[in-house]
Short mmCIF file of C-alpha atoms in Angstrom, two decimals:
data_model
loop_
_atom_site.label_atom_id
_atom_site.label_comp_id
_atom_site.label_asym_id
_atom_site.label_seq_id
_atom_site.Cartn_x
_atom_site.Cartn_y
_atom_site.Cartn_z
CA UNK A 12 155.35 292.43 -78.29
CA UNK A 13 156.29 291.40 -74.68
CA UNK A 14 155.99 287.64 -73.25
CA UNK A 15 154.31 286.92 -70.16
CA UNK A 16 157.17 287.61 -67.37
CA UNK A 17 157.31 284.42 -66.57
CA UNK A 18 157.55 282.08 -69.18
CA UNK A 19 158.92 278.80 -68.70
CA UNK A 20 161.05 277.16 -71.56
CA UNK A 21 160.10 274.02 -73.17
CA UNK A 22 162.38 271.25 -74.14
CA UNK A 23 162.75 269.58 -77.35
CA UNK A 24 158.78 267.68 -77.73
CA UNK A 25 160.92 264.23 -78.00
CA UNK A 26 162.23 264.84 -74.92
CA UNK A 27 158.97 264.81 -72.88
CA UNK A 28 157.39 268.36 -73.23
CA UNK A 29 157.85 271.47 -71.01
CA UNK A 30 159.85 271.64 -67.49
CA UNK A 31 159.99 273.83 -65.44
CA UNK A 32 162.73 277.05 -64.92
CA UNK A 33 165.54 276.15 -63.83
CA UNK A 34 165.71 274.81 -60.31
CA UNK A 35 168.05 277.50 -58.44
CA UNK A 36 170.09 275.53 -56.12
CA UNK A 37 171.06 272.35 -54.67
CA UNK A 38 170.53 272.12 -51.03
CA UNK A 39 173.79 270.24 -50.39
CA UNK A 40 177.08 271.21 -48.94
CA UNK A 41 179.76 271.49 -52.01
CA UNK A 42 182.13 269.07 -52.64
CA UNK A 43 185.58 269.49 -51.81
CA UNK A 44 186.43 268.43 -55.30
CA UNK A 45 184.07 270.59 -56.84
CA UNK A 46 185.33 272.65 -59.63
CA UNK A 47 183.15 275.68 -58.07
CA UNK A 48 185.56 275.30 -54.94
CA UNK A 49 188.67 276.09 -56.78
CA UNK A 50 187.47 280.03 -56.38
CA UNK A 51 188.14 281.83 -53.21
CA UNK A 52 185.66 284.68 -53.58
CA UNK A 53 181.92 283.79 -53.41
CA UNK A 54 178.83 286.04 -54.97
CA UNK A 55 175.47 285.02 -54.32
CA UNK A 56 174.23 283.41 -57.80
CA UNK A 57 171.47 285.86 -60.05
CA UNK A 58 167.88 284.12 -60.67
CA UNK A 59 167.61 283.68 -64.16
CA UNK A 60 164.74 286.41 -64.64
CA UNK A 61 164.83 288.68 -67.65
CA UNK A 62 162.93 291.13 -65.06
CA UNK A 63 166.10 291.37 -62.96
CA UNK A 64 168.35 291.24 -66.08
CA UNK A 65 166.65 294.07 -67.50
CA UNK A 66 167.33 296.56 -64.38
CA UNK A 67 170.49 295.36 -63.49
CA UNK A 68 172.01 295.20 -67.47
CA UNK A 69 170.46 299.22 -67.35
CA UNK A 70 171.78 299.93 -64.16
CA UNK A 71 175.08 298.89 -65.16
CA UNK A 72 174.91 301.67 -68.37
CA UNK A 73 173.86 299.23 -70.93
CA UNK A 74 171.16 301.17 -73.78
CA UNK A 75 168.24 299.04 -73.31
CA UNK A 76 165.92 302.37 -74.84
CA UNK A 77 165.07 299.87 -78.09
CA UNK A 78 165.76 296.30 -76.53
CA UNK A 79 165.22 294.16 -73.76
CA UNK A 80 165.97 290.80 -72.40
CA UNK A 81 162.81 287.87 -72.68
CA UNK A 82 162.60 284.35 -71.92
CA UNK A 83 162.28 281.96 -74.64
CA UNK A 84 159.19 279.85 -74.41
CA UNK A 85 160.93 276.17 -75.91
CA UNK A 86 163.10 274.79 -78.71
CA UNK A 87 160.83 273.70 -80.70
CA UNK A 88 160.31 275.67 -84.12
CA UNK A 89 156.78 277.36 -83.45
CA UNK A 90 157.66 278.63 -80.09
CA UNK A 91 161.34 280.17 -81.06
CA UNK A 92 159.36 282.18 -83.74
CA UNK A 93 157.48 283.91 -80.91
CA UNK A 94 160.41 285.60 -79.74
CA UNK A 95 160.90 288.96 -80.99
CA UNK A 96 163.48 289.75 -83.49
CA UNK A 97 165.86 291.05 -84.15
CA UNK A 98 167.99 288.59 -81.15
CA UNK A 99 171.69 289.96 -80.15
CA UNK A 100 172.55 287.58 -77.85
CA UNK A 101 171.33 284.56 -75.30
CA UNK A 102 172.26 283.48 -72.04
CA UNK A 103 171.65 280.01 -71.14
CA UNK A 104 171.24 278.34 -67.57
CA UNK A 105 172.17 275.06 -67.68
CA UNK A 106 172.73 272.05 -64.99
CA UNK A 107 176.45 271.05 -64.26
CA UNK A 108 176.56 267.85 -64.21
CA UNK A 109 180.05 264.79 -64.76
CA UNK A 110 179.01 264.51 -68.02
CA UNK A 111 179.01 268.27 -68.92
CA UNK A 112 182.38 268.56 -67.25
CA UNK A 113 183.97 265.85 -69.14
CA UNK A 114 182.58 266.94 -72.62
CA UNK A 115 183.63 270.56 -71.84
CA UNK A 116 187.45 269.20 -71.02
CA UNK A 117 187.56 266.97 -74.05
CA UNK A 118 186.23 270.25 -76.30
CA UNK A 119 188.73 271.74 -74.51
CA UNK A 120 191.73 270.12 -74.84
CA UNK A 121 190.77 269.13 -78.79
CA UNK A 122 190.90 273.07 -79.55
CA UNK A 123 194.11 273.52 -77.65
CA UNK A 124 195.78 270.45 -79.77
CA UNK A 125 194.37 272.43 -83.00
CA UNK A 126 196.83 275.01 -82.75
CA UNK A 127 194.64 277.54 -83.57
CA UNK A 128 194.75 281.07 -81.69
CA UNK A 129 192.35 281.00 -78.22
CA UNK A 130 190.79 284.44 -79.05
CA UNK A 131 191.07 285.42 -83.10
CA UNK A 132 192.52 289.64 -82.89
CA UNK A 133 190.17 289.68 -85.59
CA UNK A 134 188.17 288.71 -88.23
CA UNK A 135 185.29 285.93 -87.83
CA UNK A 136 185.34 284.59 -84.41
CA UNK A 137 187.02 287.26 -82.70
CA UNK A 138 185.73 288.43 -79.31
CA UNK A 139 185.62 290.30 -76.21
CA UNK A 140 186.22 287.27 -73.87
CA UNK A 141 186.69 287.09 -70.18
CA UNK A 142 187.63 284.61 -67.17
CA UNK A 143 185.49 283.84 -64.07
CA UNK A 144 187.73 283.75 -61.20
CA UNK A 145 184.74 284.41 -58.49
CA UNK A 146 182.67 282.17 -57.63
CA UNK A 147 178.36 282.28 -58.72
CA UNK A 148 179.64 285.71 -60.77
CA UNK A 149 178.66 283.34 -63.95
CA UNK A 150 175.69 285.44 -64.34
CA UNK A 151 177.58 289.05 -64.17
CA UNK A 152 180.24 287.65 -66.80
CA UNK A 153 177.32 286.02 -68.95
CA UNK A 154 175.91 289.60 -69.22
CA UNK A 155 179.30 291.42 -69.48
CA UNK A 156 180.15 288.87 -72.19
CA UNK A 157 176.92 290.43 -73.90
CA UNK A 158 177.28 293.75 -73.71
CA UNK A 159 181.13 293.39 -74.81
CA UNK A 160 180.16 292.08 -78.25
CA UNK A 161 176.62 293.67 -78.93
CA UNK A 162 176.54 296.66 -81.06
CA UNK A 163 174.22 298.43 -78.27
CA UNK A 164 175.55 302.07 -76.44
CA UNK A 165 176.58 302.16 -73.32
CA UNK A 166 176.37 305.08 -70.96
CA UNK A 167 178.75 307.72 -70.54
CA UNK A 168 181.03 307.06 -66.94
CA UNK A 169 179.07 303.88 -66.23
CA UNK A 170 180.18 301.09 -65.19
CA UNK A 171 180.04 298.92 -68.68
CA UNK A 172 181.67 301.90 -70.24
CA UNK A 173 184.44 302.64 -68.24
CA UNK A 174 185.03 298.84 -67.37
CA UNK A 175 185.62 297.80 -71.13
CA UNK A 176 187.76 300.86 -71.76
CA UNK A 177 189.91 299.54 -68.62
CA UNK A 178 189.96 296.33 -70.15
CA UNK A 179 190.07 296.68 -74.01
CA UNK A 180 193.69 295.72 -74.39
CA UNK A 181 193.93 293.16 -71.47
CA UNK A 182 194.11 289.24 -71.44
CA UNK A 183 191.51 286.83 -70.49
CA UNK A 184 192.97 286.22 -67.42
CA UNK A 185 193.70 289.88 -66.24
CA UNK A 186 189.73 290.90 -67.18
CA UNK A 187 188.75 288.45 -64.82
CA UNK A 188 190.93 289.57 -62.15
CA UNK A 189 190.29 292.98 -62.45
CA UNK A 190 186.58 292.61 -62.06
CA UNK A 191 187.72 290.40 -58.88
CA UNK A 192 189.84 293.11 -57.70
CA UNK A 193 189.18 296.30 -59.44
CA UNK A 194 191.93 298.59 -59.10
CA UNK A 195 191.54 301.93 -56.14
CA UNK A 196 189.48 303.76 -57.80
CA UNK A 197 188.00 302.09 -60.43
CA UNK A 198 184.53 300.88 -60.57
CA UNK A 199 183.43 298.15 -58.59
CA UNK A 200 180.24 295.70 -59.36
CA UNK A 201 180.07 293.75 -56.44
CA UNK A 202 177.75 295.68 -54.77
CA UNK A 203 175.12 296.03 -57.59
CA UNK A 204 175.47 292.26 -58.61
CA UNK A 205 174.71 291.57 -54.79
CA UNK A 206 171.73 293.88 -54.96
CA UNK A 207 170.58 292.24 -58.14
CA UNK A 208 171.14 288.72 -56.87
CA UNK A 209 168.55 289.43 -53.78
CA UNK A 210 165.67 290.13 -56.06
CA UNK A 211 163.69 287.52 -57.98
CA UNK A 212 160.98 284.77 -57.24
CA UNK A 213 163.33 282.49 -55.77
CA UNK A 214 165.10 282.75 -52.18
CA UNK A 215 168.79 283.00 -52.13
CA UNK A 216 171.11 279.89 -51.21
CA UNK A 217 173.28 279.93 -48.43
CA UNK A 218 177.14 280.25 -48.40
CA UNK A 219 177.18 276.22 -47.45
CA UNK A 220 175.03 275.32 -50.86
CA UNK A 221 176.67 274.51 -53.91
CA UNK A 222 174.88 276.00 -56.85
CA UNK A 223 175.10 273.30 -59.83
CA UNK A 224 173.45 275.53 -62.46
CA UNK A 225 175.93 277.60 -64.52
CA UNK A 226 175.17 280.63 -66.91
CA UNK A 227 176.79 281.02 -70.47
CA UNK A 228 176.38 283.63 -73.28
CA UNK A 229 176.27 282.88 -77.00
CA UNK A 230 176.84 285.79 -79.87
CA UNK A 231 177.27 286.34 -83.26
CA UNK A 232 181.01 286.91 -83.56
CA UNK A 233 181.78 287.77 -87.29
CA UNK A 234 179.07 285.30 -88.47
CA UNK A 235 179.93 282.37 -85.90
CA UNK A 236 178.16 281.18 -83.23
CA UNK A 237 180.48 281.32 -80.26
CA UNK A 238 179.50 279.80 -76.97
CA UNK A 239 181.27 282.42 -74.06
CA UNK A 240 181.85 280.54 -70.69
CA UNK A 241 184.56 281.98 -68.07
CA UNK A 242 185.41 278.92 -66.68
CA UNK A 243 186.55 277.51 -69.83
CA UNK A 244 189.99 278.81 -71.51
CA UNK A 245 188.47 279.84 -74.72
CA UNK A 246 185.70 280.88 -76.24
CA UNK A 247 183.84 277.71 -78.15
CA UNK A 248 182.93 278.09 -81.84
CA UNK A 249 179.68 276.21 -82.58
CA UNK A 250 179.84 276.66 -86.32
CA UNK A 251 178.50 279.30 -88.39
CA UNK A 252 175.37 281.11 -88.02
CA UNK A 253 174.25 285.02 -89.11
CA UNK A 254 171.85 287.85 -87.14
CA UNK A 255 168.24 286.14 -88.70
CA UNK A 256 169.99 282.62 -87.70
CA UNK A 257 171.04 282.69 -84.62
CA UNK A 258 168.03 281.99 -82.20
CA UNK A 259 167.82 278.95 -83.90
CA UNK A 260 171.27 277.66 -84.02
CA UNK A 261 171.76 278.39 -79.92
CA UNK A 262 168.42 276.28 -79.87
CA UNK A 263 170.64 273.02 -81.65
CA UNK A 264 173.03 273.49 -79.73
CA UNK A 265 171.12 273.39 -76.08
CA UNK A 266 169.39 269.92 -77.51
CA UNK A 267 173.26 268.56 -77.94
CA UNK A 268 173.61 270.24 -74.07
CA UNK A 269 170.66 268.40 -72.85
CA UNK A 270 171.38 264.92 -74.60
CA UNK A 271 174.98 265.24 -72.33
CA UNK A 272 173.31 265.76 -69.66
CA UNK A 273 170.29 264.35 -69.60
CA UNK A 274 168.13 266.52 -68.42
CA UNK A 275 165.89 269.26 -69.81
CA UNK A 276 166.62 271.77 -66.85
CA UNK A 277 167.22 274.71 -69.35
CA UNK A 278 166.54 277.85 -69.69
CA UNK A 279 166.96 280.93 -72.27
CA UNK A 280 167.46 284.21 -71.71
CA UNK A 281 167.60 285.87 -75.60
CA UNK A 282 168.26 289.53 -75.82
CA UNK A 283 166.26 291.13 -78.28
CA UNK A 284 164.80 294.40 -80.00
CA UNK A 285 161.40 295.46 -78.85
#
């Protein structure tokens, strides 16, 4: 069953009813303090549009034969059970606001002070995990954060298949700089995450606007849900949750994201079987 293209998501019903897609930009020269300034290298920023996700996530060599990427309607119980199942994964667009910033550093620095590993090697928890170090790529590491723990094929010499072979046994830190700067040779994504980032219902920004939406990817690491975000040191565990489980569980956790930041400028992305 496929949604209408494009759906809008709905907020919680006690938080005022439906709103509309994310807005895409904010017309407003960045900040020099911004946390988006501290990267030198600038991409323009994907729409979120399961229509563009779908060609670029298949032009990149991900198997998409038996599954596809829909927008959730809302978080409220009746709509989530609309959405196709079985779901692999969802990317959330969310607004970046002081408050989001502040709660993400205080997550932050209380799982540093735990003492427990960033990424587990194995077990529950344990994940492919990456670092943004370019600037509107949250989209393109959202997706490769995806496809790195989703039990879906890839294509043979594409780019997902020969990036995460390049990458298997590398740090954080060095995934994110090799996508940055791939090495002579290797292959490079820039050019189809530009070509991606041009289609869409929305017009793109300019390099003088500061985009203050930000893309992150939840999956079902070893039965917990983990929240994937390159601009944070670590992944985040948001407790446990299993394959039939996990469309809801992202949905609690977005209301806790929209009671930080008061707003209800979400939107869902859910990967899912057709």
């Amino acid at each position: 069953r496929r949604f209408h293209k494009r759906a809008q998501i709905a907020a919680p019903r006690s938080s005022g009813g439906a709103t509309p897609r994310c807005p895409f930009i904010s017309r407003r020269p960045a900040s020099p303090a911004s946390p988006l300034r501290a990267m030198p290298k600038k991409w323009i920023p994907l729409e979120s549009n399961p229509e563009v996700l779908n060609e670029y996530a298949a032009g990149l060599g991900m198997e998409l034969s038996a599954h596809e990427f829909t927008d959730v309607f809302g978080l409220d119980e009746e709509l989530l059970a609309m959405v196709p199942q079985p779901v692999l994964a969802v990317l959330m667009c969310y607004p970046i606001t002081d408050d989001t910033e502040a709660a993400d550093k205080a997550e932050d620095q209380a799982a540093a002070a735990s003492g427990q590993p960033a990424v587990p090697a194995s077990g529950p928890g344990s994940a492919y995990f990456m670092h943004q170090t370019i600037s509107n790529a949250c989209g393109t590491i959202g997706l490769l954060h995806i496809a790195g723990n989703v039990a879906l094929a890839r294509k043979p010499g594409s780019f997902l298949d020969q990036f995460f072979s390049a990458t298997a046994d590398k740090d954080p830190v060095a995934r994110g700089k090799y996508l940055e700067e791939p090495p002579e040779g290797a292959p490079n994504i820039e050019e189809a995450h530009q070509a991606a980032a041009s289609k869409g219902q929305t017009g793109a920004p300019s390099d003088d606007d500061e985009v203050l939406l930000h893309y992150v990817a939840f999956v079902n690491a070893g039965g917990r849900l983990l929240q994937l975000d390159g601009r944070r040191p670590r992944p985040v565990d948001c407790g446990p949750t299993s394959d039939e489980r996990l469309l809801s569980d992202v949905a609690a956790v977005v209301k806790r994201f929209a009671e930080i930041t008061k707003s209800i400028s979400f939107n869902l992305i859910a990967l899912v079987g057709k």
